[in-house]
Structures are given as structure tokens and as C-alpha cells.
């Protein structure tokens, strides 16, 4: 993948909950909707499973952005309230990320239901465009430890 | 009860001691005329029309049969010369008060009275008191009563005012022999809630109801309003009716559940341009189905609300379906039932013009296209185009009272104006209003259209995301009966195979708590929505009940010791995934 | 039999860890009796050349405290690694980067500016800033150069064991020395402290409500701290749940919440991120606005959650 500004292809890690967003992504697939290959998905059972460590690890491994997606609040969560946990962690992380030099826009939270294949496609497309404009993650060009 | 013997018109008959004479005679098939008697009401003997002759030994008496208690050895004559003479006189007296009441005139005719000796009065109430008695004794609403005395006596409500106590049950009108009581609005025919007219509070929901048993409508049953009536209890020989029964909730343990909650028809009034609710002869497809049903209110005869046989009927397809304003999807059933309607109308009313207004004919099933071709030959009119508006603006006398359809006919490229007597709207099928709520309850999901989502459209079409929960029928999406039956069969097979296994696979991705590293901080305990985690005070550890755990992993993410892990989704596995997908 | 040779070295540290050794008081005599201290710049006069003269691997064990944030320290620890059998990272700075690691959340230029130019107590009219090389009448002078980021010891050299703490409690030092002398050591790379977090032994853990929720955070000075109640239940950030135990809850017993100097337990790598996951779960909030309102009451999340462990977080430092 080219890293020069014009041909920059961001790498976005998407944590998708099994019941809504991953199924929504699946629906996008069965409906033959294309979304950018920049989005690389990791299935978790619930957005409440997403540990802030996963997000930090993803950035440390060179992700240009991280997308967390779960079932719609307040009542769609397959596990009743896992999505609220994700929501809370998201805001706290978003406050902390700039302290590590990472733009808060590089973390995004979305609610995508199992029926919203098109929304999944839209979010992926739009977010990829947004990150392309924002440029590569500072982690890659940043000073390595030492 | 003691039985006795008596003779009626020469026939010996057995009866219970002190049984009303009219009942005994009826059993023998001897009809004694009466105006003021109704089996549900205590006899009163006021109209006197039922007067008969009773002989006991040498004693001869004229008595009213409705309230005369029979005793052993009596001899009764219901049509003796003396009885006829007496009855004639009584009818003449009644005519002197109510000369124009049909039931009296019929009786007079029967007894050969043409010119009543005492003239004909103009009242229409014979003061039989049935209405007063039914209101007081049966309904127990105590609205009606007698007022004044002698010739001025009349039936009314207290102070002749509209009574708050009246529950509009209509019992008085239904028992009135002369028809002098009517309930306002009852005869006019069109009810918004009951387009085919009112039903009785106790009824069988529909002919195909399972179980096919009568139900009592709590809202309209008199007993639930006044504590009275219970006529149905008296007449039910099986003694099956019990008004004191309460709704009960039963808990049943089951292993699998089928959601086949069906659909609802779109609200026709939402489409203002079609005037449903405004014009009585615009029916929804379900209304028409009821009207056309042999078990329906008209016995399957097709009438307009005015009781006339329609000469032209318009059937409009895709009302609310395939329409971005309402539902984008196709309701799938309308084309074929619209064709069925057209066929049945033609069968019942040969000269009726039937117009089908359609976007596309979707006759996709086995034998469906053939049926369509048959209808073309039957002379059904097909107009390709959407109806823009329905109104009753007649241009000339011949159009008066008709519904005018304005539609574009795309086949001939012009706008047509077609007057009809009746319109059937093929409204869109919709998901049930509470489908979403239900989906939360059963941990499955609904799509944007509101119908339940299957686990996979091809590989798991009757399963849902929740194990053991299956779906079939319209609840999953619009489909016709053959498809529904096939799907229901598939779903029940899937359920049976689960039941057959006698055991279910437990959730595999449950959390687990490592006792060695758990510090007992209890942060996980309050996070679990399933109360699967409890804090063991003695050990100072959190403990997980795997049977309750559904495997969301929220506790795992939150565990500050990393002591909680999730099977198949361990931290180390997810870190490896992150590393892997970012390797290139 | 010759006594085993032991060395102590300090890098970017406050001296508290040296103090901790001295604080062993009469117990230090037992240590001295059992071992031969061959190198301890803080207490004994040895030079680099003395170390260089030693045979490779001749020192049985060297305790190194402090983070690595200059090229001189880097050079010295490499040298010591060569001469030592075992290297023990001693104290929070050496273990996790510690307080010097907080500098990683800013950049070298800002640190130098604040320390030498803009600090309110600075008098530096010539605006002198330390330079690695500077000319002098006697030729070019060389000074150790500040590194861009402070590092934990194991980010520079191979480390055998860790003794956590700021500073290291006496009990842990004695246990570690005993373990080394008796050869009763856990697998290489172990932290010589308990495997559970502070809540395991904390007296206040018993006061945690059944369902702990937090709707507002207070800094310790903002409220009167209850002396018995769990700090989190009071809305005060306490790193206890995500911090390795073994400190005897010194801060908590002094009515101050845990600040996390022992670092995370073995199953957790990134202490701050893990704490975000745990802490945020407890928010009493269900809408964006409610969550944001609670987040607004947390000052300096990175500095709070990673007070001692920035260097050992996944990112390690501010990246831009």
C-alpha cells in the first residue's frame, strides 16, 4: 500500500458486534453492496466487548482509524446494554487520544443494525474518504520509542 | 321436581308441577299467540292474548297461559270457541289503542277481524312492559319504567330525560313486540369499527377460529356493565358460560419458540386520495373478504352498503405497496387475491363490470399466470395505471351515488374516468406494530420494513439470530399461503429436530473468570445484564454462572485484572487479529 | 565460598529507590553480610572504568532504578547488562518508565524550554540550554544528551526481573533478595510482587456497593474523603483495581487513592486503556450528553491513568 499523500490508502480497523453491525455488514455483502477494502473488520460478540486496549493496540499497530459499531441505543443491543458500555468508553477514549497525539476523528462510534447494510456501506465509504483527507496516522511517521 | 299429568286439546301430556302452561303447550307443538311473553323474562300476563280455557273437574276458567302454573289433572283448550271469542275481543281492545302496529294487524287478520268494534288508536306501545322488565330484571340497568296511571300510562325514562344509566345495549328494542323502540344509529348500517354491522358480545370470532369456541367481548357484554343479563348462561345447555372467569397468566417452560405473529393491513385512511372511511362503499381487501364470505353477514352475497347489487366494482392494486411514500416493498399477495375477487364477483354477479387497476401483474406462482389468462377471457377489465383519486362528484344523473375513479391508463395513454358502485383497496401488508418490541423480547431483530429478519436468507431462512427462536409466515415478510405453509413446515421441522435432540448446545462463547488472578474488585458484577456474576465475599472473588452467561464479553473488556476472559474471544486472540489485519 | 557480587545503579530517578535500599535500616546489614556490593554510585565511589574492568557476567545481580532518558544511561545499562548475570528493574521508573515517562506526553523541545527558560523559578538571562556538544577553551565538551522519550529499562536492555513501586516497599526488596540468594526464582520476566490487584487486599473493597455506578468525578481536594469507603464509590479515581498489589496499600491507608505505581497485573498490558474500559463501564449515563458530562469531570485522563506507565503503554509516547 502506497504511503505517499496522493495514493494514501488508509487502514481502518472496524470492531463490529456480532448481532447488528456484523450482520449488517453481511447484509451489505449479500446485497452486493461494495464498501472500501480499507475497512478491516474484527467481529466481537458485542460492542461492549471492545476494550480500550484494542483501540490503543490498533493505533500502535499502525491503524489510521478505528471504527466501533454496535446495535442502536437505547434498546437494540442483543445483550441489553453492552452498547452503552461502548458509548462510555468511546467518549473517555476520545478525550484521551489527543494527549497521545492522535486526532479524535480517528476514532468513530456508529450504531448499525442488522438491517442497515446500506448504512454500513455509507459509513465505511464516508469514513474512508474522511481519513484519506486527514492523512496517515501520526504513529507511522512518529518517532519510534527511543 | 314432581311430575303431573294434564290434557291439552285432548292430548295427554306430562309436565312438572306448576310449570307455566305456555311452555308445556309449546313442547307439544301447540302455538299459543302472545305479545308480552319472552322466555328470558318472568311472565307478566299483561297482553292477555295467550288466554286459554282451563277445566279442572267441573270448574272452568279463562287464564293467561304464559303465567298459569299447571297442576295435576287439568284439561286445557287453546283453540275452543270460547277462547277464540275471548281472544278476538282482547285483540280488538288492543287495536283500540294501537291500530297501526303491524304485529297486531297480523294477529287481527289471523282472527278475521277487519273492522274492530272499538276503532283504531294511533299509539304504538301496547304497554306490555317487556322493555321495562328486560331493563330492570335482565339487564339490571333500571333505565325504563311506567309513568302516570290509567289511560295516561306510558313507558319512559325518569323525568323523560336521556338517562346516564342507559348502556345502549338495545335489549328493550330487541324485545319490543311492536317495534316502537329503536336505538338511534343502530339501523343505519355503517360503523367505522364494524363495517359489516354490529356483532353480539358473545360470538365465534370467525368460522376458521381455532379453537372454534364462542368468546365474550368484555367491552360490550351487558353483564360486565351492570352485572345483569346472563341470558346466554340460561340458554347454554352445556353450562359452559362463566362470567366470573378471570384472565390468567400461565407460565410454560419451552425449548423452542416460533414467531408467526402475522401482519396487519395498512390503515386505509392514511391514503386521503382514496377516501377510505369517507365513502362507505370503499372497502379494504379484508372487508371485502368478509362481505364475500359464505359465513359472512350477507351469507356471501355482494351488496353495497345501501343493500344494492353493484353493477361495477373497481379493485385497486398496490395501495401503499411499491410506493416510496409508504412501503417500498411489494406485498406479494395482492395481485392474486385481486384476481380471485374479480373471478368471484364475475361468478356471483355476471353482468358486473370489474376493473383491476394495476402497476404490473405479478403472477409468479405455480398456475398463477394461467389464472390471469383465464380472467382475461372472463371479461375482467385490466387498466394499467395508478388511480389518482376517488370521489363522488357526479357529472350527470346516471353517476349520482357512484364512486368516480380517475386513473391513468398507460396502455392507451389517456386519463380515464370510471364510475363504479364499490371499490376494493388492496392495501399493503405491514409488520405488526409490536414486532420490534417482540424482537427485543426474543433477542432477534426486525428489518427496516419492520418484519423479522431471518438468520440467513438462503441458508437459515426460518431461524433467527437467537438460538431456538424461529419465524414463519408474514411475520418474516409478505408471502402467500402456499409459501407460508411451506415455511411453517420448515420451521416446525427445525424446532422438532431441536426438541428431538433433548439437549441444547450451551452458549460456547461464555465468559470465564480465573480464580487465581481475580482480585475481587467487583467491577464486573454490576455490569452483567444477566446477573450471571456474583461476588463471593468469603473468597473475595467474582464467580460466573456459565448457564446464565450469554457471552457478550462486557465484563471481559471491563475486568481490570484481565482475570475475566471470553472463550473464543480472548484478549490474546483479538490482539492477534489486530496484528494480523494490520500486517499488510 | 565467595560472596555473590551485587551492584546498584540509578538512571533517571528521583533517588527515592536508593532511599528505599537505605531504608532497609538494620536489615541492610544482613544483605551486606550475604553479598559483596561491587558497584553503587550513590553510596560508593566507583567509576565506569571499574565496571569495564570487571569480567563479563561477574556480577551476580544488578538492581537498576530509574527510567532511561539520556544516551549516557543507555550506554551504562548496556555495559552493566554485559557484566551482570541477572538484571532487576528496580522501582516504577525502571519497570514502567515511571514519572519521567510522563514527559513522553510532550516533546523534548517543550521540556527543555519549560525547564530552562519559561519555568517561573528560572533565572537564565543568557538563555542557556544544555547542549550535547559545546565549544570551550579546552576543546569541545560533551554532555549526555536528553532522549526524545523516556524508556523503561526493558525497552533498552534485556531484564530478568522487576520489582515494582514508587518507591519499592521494604518487604518486596527483602523477598527479592532472599529469592535471589536462595535461587528460588519464578520464571524470567516475572514481576516480583503479588499477581492480583490492590482490591484483593484493600480493606475498603468491602464497602463497594453491589452495583457500583459513578455519575461525577471529584479530585481528592474537592471533597472530604471518607476514611473507610471505597474511593470509586466516592467518585474519586483510584487506580487500585488496575494496579498490582503488594504495596500494602500505603497511599490508601493514608487516605489517598491509588495512583498506579505498581503497574498492571500480568494479563493486562496497557494499564491506562484497561482502566478506561473498567472505569467508563461504571458511568451512570446512557446518552451522549450524559456520558460527555461525566467525561468532562475527568481531568487529564492520560496523566491520571498512565501516571507511571506511559512508556510501557501501547503507544509509549505522544506520536505527533
GROMACS .gro file of N, CA and C in nm, chain B residues 238-348:
model
  333
  384UNK      N    1  -7.495  -2.672   2.781
  384UNK     CA    2  -7.369  -2.733   2.826
  384UNK      C    3  -7.316  -2.664   2.952
  385UNK      N    4  -7.380  -2.560   2.992
  385UNK     CA    5  -7.337  -2.481   3.109
  385UNK      C    6  -7.190  -2.442   3.097
  386UNK      N    7  -7.156  -2.396   2.978
  386UNK     CA    8  -7.015  -2.366   2.951
  386UNK      C    9  -6.980  -2.221   2.980
  387UNK      N   10  -7.081  -2.142   3.011
  387UNK     CA   11  -7.051  -1.998   3.023
  387UNK      C   12  -7.036  -1.958   3.169
  388UNK      N   13  -6.928  -1.892   3.196
  388UNK     CA   14  -6.899  -1.847   3.332
  388UNK      C   15  -6.842  -1.707   3.327
  389UNK      N   16  -6.928  -1.613   3.365
  389UNK     CA   17  -6.883  -1.473   3.355
  389UNK      C   18  -6.780  -1.437   3.461
  390UNK      N   19  -6.766  -1.521   3.562
  390UNK     CA   20  -6.674  -1.484   3.670
  390UNK      C   21  -6.530  -1.522   3.637
  391UNK      N   22  -6.512  -1.591   3.525
  391UNK     CA   23  -6.374  -1.631   3.490
  391UNK      C   24  -6.287  -1.508   3.469
  392UNK      N   25  -6.166  -1.519   3.516
  392UNK     CA   26  -6.073  -1.407   3.502
  392UNK      C   27  -5.962  -1.446   3.405
  393UNK      N   28  -5.905  -1.346   3.345
  393UNK     CA   29  -5.786  -1.373   3.263
  393UNK      C   30  -5.676  -1.420   3.356
  394UNK      N   31  -5.609  -1.528   3.315
  394UNK     CA   32  -5.499  -1.574   3.400
  394UNK      C   33  -5.373  -1.578   3.316
  395UNK      N   34  -5.260  -1.565   3.380
  395UNK     CA   35  -5.132  -1.579   3.310
  395UNK      C   36  -5.072  -1.712   3.347
  396UNK      N   37  -5.030  -1.784   3.244
  396UNK     CA   38  -4.971  -1.914   3.271
  396UNK      C   39  -4.826  -1.911   3.228
  397UNK      N   40  -4.741  -1.967   3.308
  397UNK     CA   41  -4.601  -1.978   3.268
  397UNK      C   42  -4.577  -2.117   3.214
  398UNK      N   43  -4.519  -2.124   3.096
  398UNK     CA   44  -4.492  -2.252   3.034
  398UNK      C   45  -4.344  -2.256   2.999
  399UNK      N   46  -4.278  -2.362   3.038
  399UNK     CA   47  -4.137  -2.377   3.002
  399UNK      C   48  -4.128  -2.443   2.866
  400UNK      N   49  -4.059  -2.380   2.774
  400UNK     CA   50  -4.046  -2.438   2.640
  400UNK      C   51  -3.900  -2.431   2.595
  401UNK      N   52  -3.871  -2.515   2.498
  401UNK     CA   53  -3.734  -2.518   2.449
  401UNK      C   54  -3.714  -2.437   2.323
  402UNK      N   55  -3.819  -2.431   2.240
  402UNK     CA   56  -3.809  -2.351   2.118
  402UNK      C   57  -3.936  -2.270   2.103
  403UNK      N   58  -3.924  -2.164   2.028
  403UNK     CA   59  -4.040  -2.076   2.010
  403UNK      C   60  -4.050  -2.037   1.863
  404UNK      N   61  -4.172  -2.040   1.811
  404UNK     CA   62  -4.196  -1.996   1.673
  404UNK      C   63  -4.267  -1.862   1.677
  405UNK      N   64  -4.211  -1.765   1.610
  405UNK     CA   65  -4.277  -1.636   1.599
  405UNK      C   66  -4.350  -1.633   1.465
  406UNK      N   67  -4.481  -1.645   1.470
  406UNK     CA   68  -4.557  -1.635   1.345
  406UNK      C   69  -4.671  -1.541   1.375
  407UNK      N   70  -4.635  -1.419   1.403
  407UNK     CA   71  -4.731  -1.321   1.454
  407UNK      C   72  -4.805  -1.249   1.341
  408UNK      N   73  -4.779  -1.290   1.218
  408UNK     CA   74  -4.859  -1.238   1.108
  408UNK      C   75  -4.832  -1.093   1.073
  409UNK      N   76  -4.933  -1.031   1.018
  409UNK     CA   77  -4.918  -0.897   0.964
  409UNK      C   78  -5.039  -0.815   1.001
  410UNK      N   79  -5.035  -0.690   0.964
  410UNK     CA   80  -5.158  -0.612   0.970
  410UNK      C   81  -5.172  -0.536   0.840
  411UNK      N   82  -5.296  -0.501   0.808
  411UNK     CA   83  -5.320  -0.427   0.687
  411UNK      C   84  -5.292  -0.280   0.715
  412UNK      N   85  -5.236  -0.214   0.617
  412UNK     CA   86  -5.210  -0.072   0.634
  412UNK      C   87  -5.341   0.003   0.660
  413UNK      N   88  -5.332   0.113   0.733
  413UNK     CA   89  -5.451   0.192   0.761
  413UNK      C   90  -5.494   0.264   0.633
  414UNK      N   91  -5.614   0.230   0.585
  414UNK     CA   92  -5.661   0.286   0.458
  414UNK      C   93  -5.681   0.436   0.463
  415UNK      N   94  -5.708   0.488   0.581
  415UNK     CA   95  -5.735   0.631   0.591
  415UNK      C   96  -5.610   0.716   0.573
  416UNK      N   97  -5.493   0.649   0.580
  416UNK     CA   98  -5.370   0.724   0.560
  416UNK      C   99  -5.361   0.776   0.416
  417UNK      N  100  -5.429   0.706   0.324
  417UNK     CA  101  -5.424   0.750   0.184
  417UNK      C  102  -5.548   0.833   0.155
  418UNK      N  103  -5.536   0.960   0.183
  418UNK     CA  104  -5.652   1.050   0.175
  418UNK      C  105  -5.717   1.049   0.037
  419UNK      N  106  -5.634   1.036  -0.067
  419UNK     CA  107  -5.687   1.048  -0.204
  419UNK      C  108  -5.787   0.937  -0.238
  420UNK      N  109  -5.784   0.829  -0.159
  420UNK     CA  110  -5.873   0.718  -0.192
  420UNK      C  111  -6.002   0.720  -0.110
  421UNK      N  112  -6.010   0.811  -0.013
  421UNK     CA  113  -6.138   0.833   0.055
  421UNK      C  114  -6.191   0.718   0.138
  422UNK      N  115  -6.100   0.629   0.182
  422UNK     CA  116  -6.147   0.520   0.268
  422UNK      C  117  -6.193   0.577   0.400
  423UNK      N  118  -6.307   0.534   0.448
  423UNK     CA  119  -6.361   0.590   0.572
  423UNK      C  120  -6.457   0.703   0.545
  424UNK      N  121  -6.441   0.765   0.428
  424UNK     CA  122  -6.528   0.876   0.393
  424UNK      C  123  -6.647   0.823   0.313
  425UNK      N  124  -6.617   0.736   0.216
  425UNK     CA  125  -6.724   0.676   0.136
  425UNK      C  126  -6.745   0.532   0.181
  426UNK      N  127  -6.871   0.501   0.220
  426UNK     CA  128  -6.894   0.367   0.277
  426UNK      C  129  -6.869   0.253   0.180
  427UNK      N  130  -6.877   0.278   0.051
  427UNK     CA  131  -6.861   0.167  -0.042
  427UNK      C  132  -6.717   0.146  -0.085
  428UNK      N  133  -6.625   0.210  -0.015
  428UNK     CA  134  -6.483   0.179  -0.038
  428UNK      C  135  -6.441   0.081   0.071
  429UNK      N  136  -6.404  -0.037   0.030
  429UNK     CA  137  -6.370  -0.142   0.125
  429UNK      C  138  -6.222  -0.176   0.116
  430UNK      N  139  -6.167  -0.224   0.227
  430UNK     CA  140  -6.033  -0.281   0.218
  430UNK      C  141  -6.049  -0.425   0.169
  431UNK      N  142  -5.939  -0.484   0.132
  431UNK     CA  143  -5.947  -0.621   0.082
  431UNK      C  144  -6.003  -0.714   0.189
  432UNK      N  145  -5.968  -0.688   0.315
  432UNK     CA  146  -6.020  -0.774   0.422
  432UNK      C  147  -6.170  -0.753   0.442
  433UNK      N  148  -6.217  -0.627   0.430
  433UNK     CA  149  -6.360  -0.601   0.438
  433UNK      C  150  -6.432  -0.681   0.332
  434UNK      N  151  -6.377  -0.677   0.211
  434UNK     CA  152  -6.442  -0.746   0.100
  434UNK      C  153  -6.443  -0.897   0.123
  435UNK      N  154  -6.333  -0.945   0.179
  435UNK     CA  155  -6.321  -1.087   0.209
  435UNK      C  156  -6.435  -1.130   0.303
  436UNK      N  157  -6.464  -1.046   0.402
  436UNK     CA  158  -6.571  -1.076   0.498
  436UNK      C  159  -6.707  -1.072   0.427
  437UNK      N  160  -6.725  -0.967   0.348
  437UNK     CA  161  -6.852  -0.949   0.277
  437UNK      C  162  -6.879  -1.069   0.186
  438UNK      N  163  -6.773  -1.115   0.121
  438UNK     CA  164  -6.785  -1.217   0.018
  438UNK      C  165  -6.791  -1.359   0.077
  439UNK      N  166  -6.766  -1.365   0.208
  439UNK     CA  167  -6.756  -1.496   0.272
  439UNK      C  168  -6.895  -1.557   0.293
  440UNK      N  169  -6.906  -1.684   0.259
  440UNK     CA  170  -7.035  -1.751   0.274
  440UNK      C  171  -7.081  -1.750   0.420
  441UNK      N  172  -6.988  -1.740   0.511
  441UNK     CA  173  -7.023  -1.732   0.653
  441UNK      C  174  -7.035  -1.588   0.701
  442UNK      N  175  -7.022  -1.496   0.609
  442UNK     CA  176  -7.023  -1.354   0.647
  442UNK      C  177  -7.163  -1.302   0.671
  443UNK      N  178  -7.172  -1.174   0.697
  443UNK     CA  179  -7.300  -1.113   0.736
  443UNK      C  180  -7.406  -1.120   0.626
  444UNK      N  181  -7.362  -1.125   0.501
  444UNK     CA  182  -7.461  -1.129   0.394
  444UNK      C  183  -7.474  -1.269   0.336
  445UNK      N  184  -7.410  -1.364   0.402
  445UNK     CA  185  -7.415  -1.501   0.350
  445UNK      C  186  -7.339  -1.514   0.219
  446UNK      N  187  -7.247  -1.424   0.196
  446UNK     CA  188  -7.163  -1.432   0.077
  446UNK      C  189  -7.218  -1.354  -0.041
  447UNK      N  190  -7.333  -1.290  -0.022
  447UNK     CA  191  -7.388  -1.208  -0.132
  447UNK      C  192  -7.319  -1.073  -0.130
  448UNK      N  193  -7.290  -1.022  -0.250
  448UNK     CA  194  -7.219  -0.896  -0.258
  448UNK      C  195  -7.321  -0.782  -0.272
  449UNK      N  196  -7.326  -0.700  -0.169
  449UNK     CA  197  -7.416  -0.584  -0.169
  449UNK      C  198  -7.336  -0.459  -0.141
  450UNK      N  199  -7.385  -0.348  -0.189
  450UNK     CA  200  -7.328  -0.221  -0.144
  450UNK      C  201  -7.387  -0.194  -0.005
  451UNK      N  202  -7.337  -0.090   0.059
  451UNK     CA  203  -7.387  -0.060   0.193
  451UNK      C  204  -7.534  -0.018   0.188
  452UNK      N  205  -7.581   0.023   0.071
  452UNK     CA  206  -7.722   0.060   0.059
  452UNK      C  207  -7.807  -0.063   0.032
  453UNK      N  208  -7.743  -0.178   0.025
  453UNK     CA  209  -7.817  -0.302   0.003
  453UNK      C  210  -7.843  -0.331  -0.144
  454UNK      N  211  -7.775  -0.258  -0.234
  454UNK     CA  212  -7.797  -0.283  -0.377
  454UNK      C  213  -7.689  -0.374  -0.435
  455UNK      N  214  -7.724  -0.443  -0.541
  455UNK     CA  215  -7.625  -0.527  -0.609
  455UNK      C  216  -7.538  -0.436  -0.696
  456UNK      N  217  -7.407  -0.436  -0.675
  456UNK     CA  218  -7.322  -0.344  -0.753
  456UNK      C  219  -7.317  -0.382  -0.901
  457UNK      N  220  -7.313  -0.280  -0.986
  457UNK     CA  221  -7.305  -0.306  -1.131
  457UNK      C  222  -7.162  -0.291  -1.181
  458UNK      N  223  -7.081  -0.219  -1.102
  458UNK     CA  224  -6.940  -0.202  -1.140
  458UNK      C  225  -6.856  -0.194  -1.013
  459UNK      N  226  -6.746  -0.267  -1.014
  459UNK     CA  227  -6.658  -0.267  -0.896
  459UNK      C  228  -6.515  -0.240  -0.943
  460UNK      N  229  -6.448  -0.150  -0.872
  460UNK     CA  230  -6.307  -0.122  -0.904
  460UNK      C  231  -6.218  -0.188  -0.799
  461UNK      N  232  -6.112  -0.256  -0.844
  461UNK     CA  233  -6.016  -0.316  -0.750
  461UNK      C  234  -5.881  -0.248  -0.774
  462UNK      N  235  -5.829  -0.184  -0.672
  462UNK     CA  236  -5.704  -0.109  -0.691
  462UNK      C  237  -5.588  -0.185  -0.628
  463UNK      N  238  -5.490  -0.219  -0.710
  463UNK     CA  239  -5.371  -0.292  -0.662
  463UNK      C  240  -5.269  -0.192  -0.603
  464UNK      N  241  -5.172  -0.246  -0.533
  464UNK     CA  242  -5.055  -0.170  -0.486
  464UNK      C  243  -5.093  -0.043  -0.411
  465UNK      N  244  -5.192  -0.051  -0.323
  465UNK     CA  245  -5.226   0.067  -0.243
  465UNK      C  246  -5.133   0.070  -0.121
  466UNK      N  247  -5.036   0.157  -0.127
  466UNK     CA  248  -4.939   0.165  -0.017
  466UNK      C  249  -4.819   0.074  -0.036
  467UNK      N  250  -4.826  -0.021  -0.129
  467UNK     CA  251  -4.710  -0.104  -0.160
  467UNK      C  252  -4.642  -0.046  -0.284
  468UNK      N  253  -4.518  -0.080  -0.303
  468UNK     CA  254  -4.439  -0.035  -0.417
  468UNK      C  255  -4.455   0.115  -0.435
  469UNK      N  256  -4.458   0.183  -0.323
  469UNK     CA  257  -4.486   0.326  -0.324
  469UNK      C  258  -4.389   0.389  -0.224
  470UNK      N  259  -4.297   0.472  -0.272
  470UNK     CA  260  -4.193   0.525  -0.183
  470UNK      C  261  -4.251   0.607  -0.069
  471UNK      N  262  -4.375   0.655  -0.088
  471UNK     CA  263  -4.435   0.734   0.020
  471UNK      C  264  -4.474   0.646   0.138
  472UNK      N  265  -4.502   0.518   0.111
  472UNK     CA  266  -4.548   0.430   0.217
  472UNK      C  267  -4.454   0.310   0.235
  473UNK      N  268  -4.464   0.215   0.145
  473UNK     CA  269  -4.378   0.097   0.158
  473UNK      C  270  -4.313   0.069   0.024
  474UNK      N  271  -4.183   0.054   0.027
  474UNK     CA  272  -4.114   0.031  -0.098
  474UNK      C  273  -4.136  -0.112  -0.148
  475UNK      N  274  -4.160  -0.203  -0.052
  475UNK     CA  275  -4.169  -0.343  -0.091
  475UNK      C  276  -4.302  -0.376  -0.158
  476UNK      N  277  -4.303  -0.492  -0.226
  476UNK     CA  278  -4.425  -0.545  -0.287
  476UNK      C  279  -4.492  -0.634  -0.184
  477UNK      N  280  -4.623  -0.621  -0.170
  477UNK     CA  281  -4.693  -0.700  -0.068
  477UNK      C  282  -4.717  -0.845  -0.112
  478UNK      N  283  -4.687  -0.875  -0.233
  478UNK     CA  284  -4.681  -1.011  -0.287
  478UNK      C  285  -4.812  -1.087  -0.298
  479UNK      N  286  -4.911  -1.054  -0.215
  479UNK     CA  287  -5.034  -1.133  -0.218
  479UNK      C  288  -5.145  -1.064  -0.297
  480UNK      N  289  -5.134  -0.933  -0.318
  480UNK     CA  290  -5.248  -0.856  -0.369
  480UNK      C  291  -5.288  -0.896  -0.510
  481UNK      N  292  -5.192  -0.912  -0.601
  481UNK     CA  293  -5.227  -0.943  -0.739
  481UNK      C  294  -5.318  -1.065  -0.745
  482UNK      N  295  -5.279  -1.168  -0.671
  482UNK     CA  296  -5.354  -1.292  -0.684
  482UNK      C  297  -5.490  -1.286  -0.615
  483UNK      N  298  -5.496  -1.222  -0.497
  483UNK     CA  299  -5.631  -1.217  -0.436
  483UNK      C  300  -5.721  -1.120  -0.511
  484UNK      N  301  -5.662  -1.018  -0.573
  484UNK     CA  302  -5.742  -0.926  -0.653
  484UNK      C  303  -5.803  -1.002  -0.772
  485UNK      N  304  -5.723  -1.091  -0.830
  485UNK     CA  305  -5.775  -1.172  -0.941
  485UNK      C  306  -5.885  -1.265  -0.890
  486UNK      N  307  -5.863  -1.319  -0.769
  486UNK     CA  308  -5.964  -1.408  -0.710
  486UNK      C  309  -6.095  -1.331  -0.688
  487UNK      N  310  -6.081  -1.209  -0.633
  487UNK     CA  311  -6.200  -1.126  -0.611
  487UNK      C  312  -6.275  -1.107  -0.743
  488UNK      N  313  -6.198  -1.068  -0.844
  488UNK     CA  314  -6.260  -1.040  -0.974
  488UNK      C  315  -6.335  -1.163  -1.024
  489UNK      N  316  -6.271  -1.276  -1.009
  489UNK     CA  317  -6.333  -1.402  -1.055
  489UNK      C  318  -6.462  -1.431  -0.979
  490UNK      N  319  -6.457  -1.413  -0.847
  490UNK     CA  320  -6.575  -1.443  -0.765
  490UNK      C  321  -6.688  -1.344  -0.792
  491UNK      N  322  -6.651  -1.219  -0.815
  491UNK     CA  323  -6.755  -1.120  -0.844
  491UNK      C  324  -6.826  -1.158  -0.974
  492UNK      N  325  -6.742  -1.192  -1.073
  492UNK     CA  326  -6.800  -1.232  -1.202
  492UNK      C  327  -6.889  -1.355  -1.187
  493UNK      N  328  -6.849  -1.444  -1.100
  493UNK     CA  329  -6.925  -1.566  -1.079
  493UNK      C  330  -7.060  -1.537  -1.014
  494UNK      N  331  -7.058  -1.440  -0.921
  494UNK     CA  332  -7.180  -1.412  -0.845
  494UNK      C  333  -7.270  -1.311  -0.916
   0.00000   0.00000   0.00000
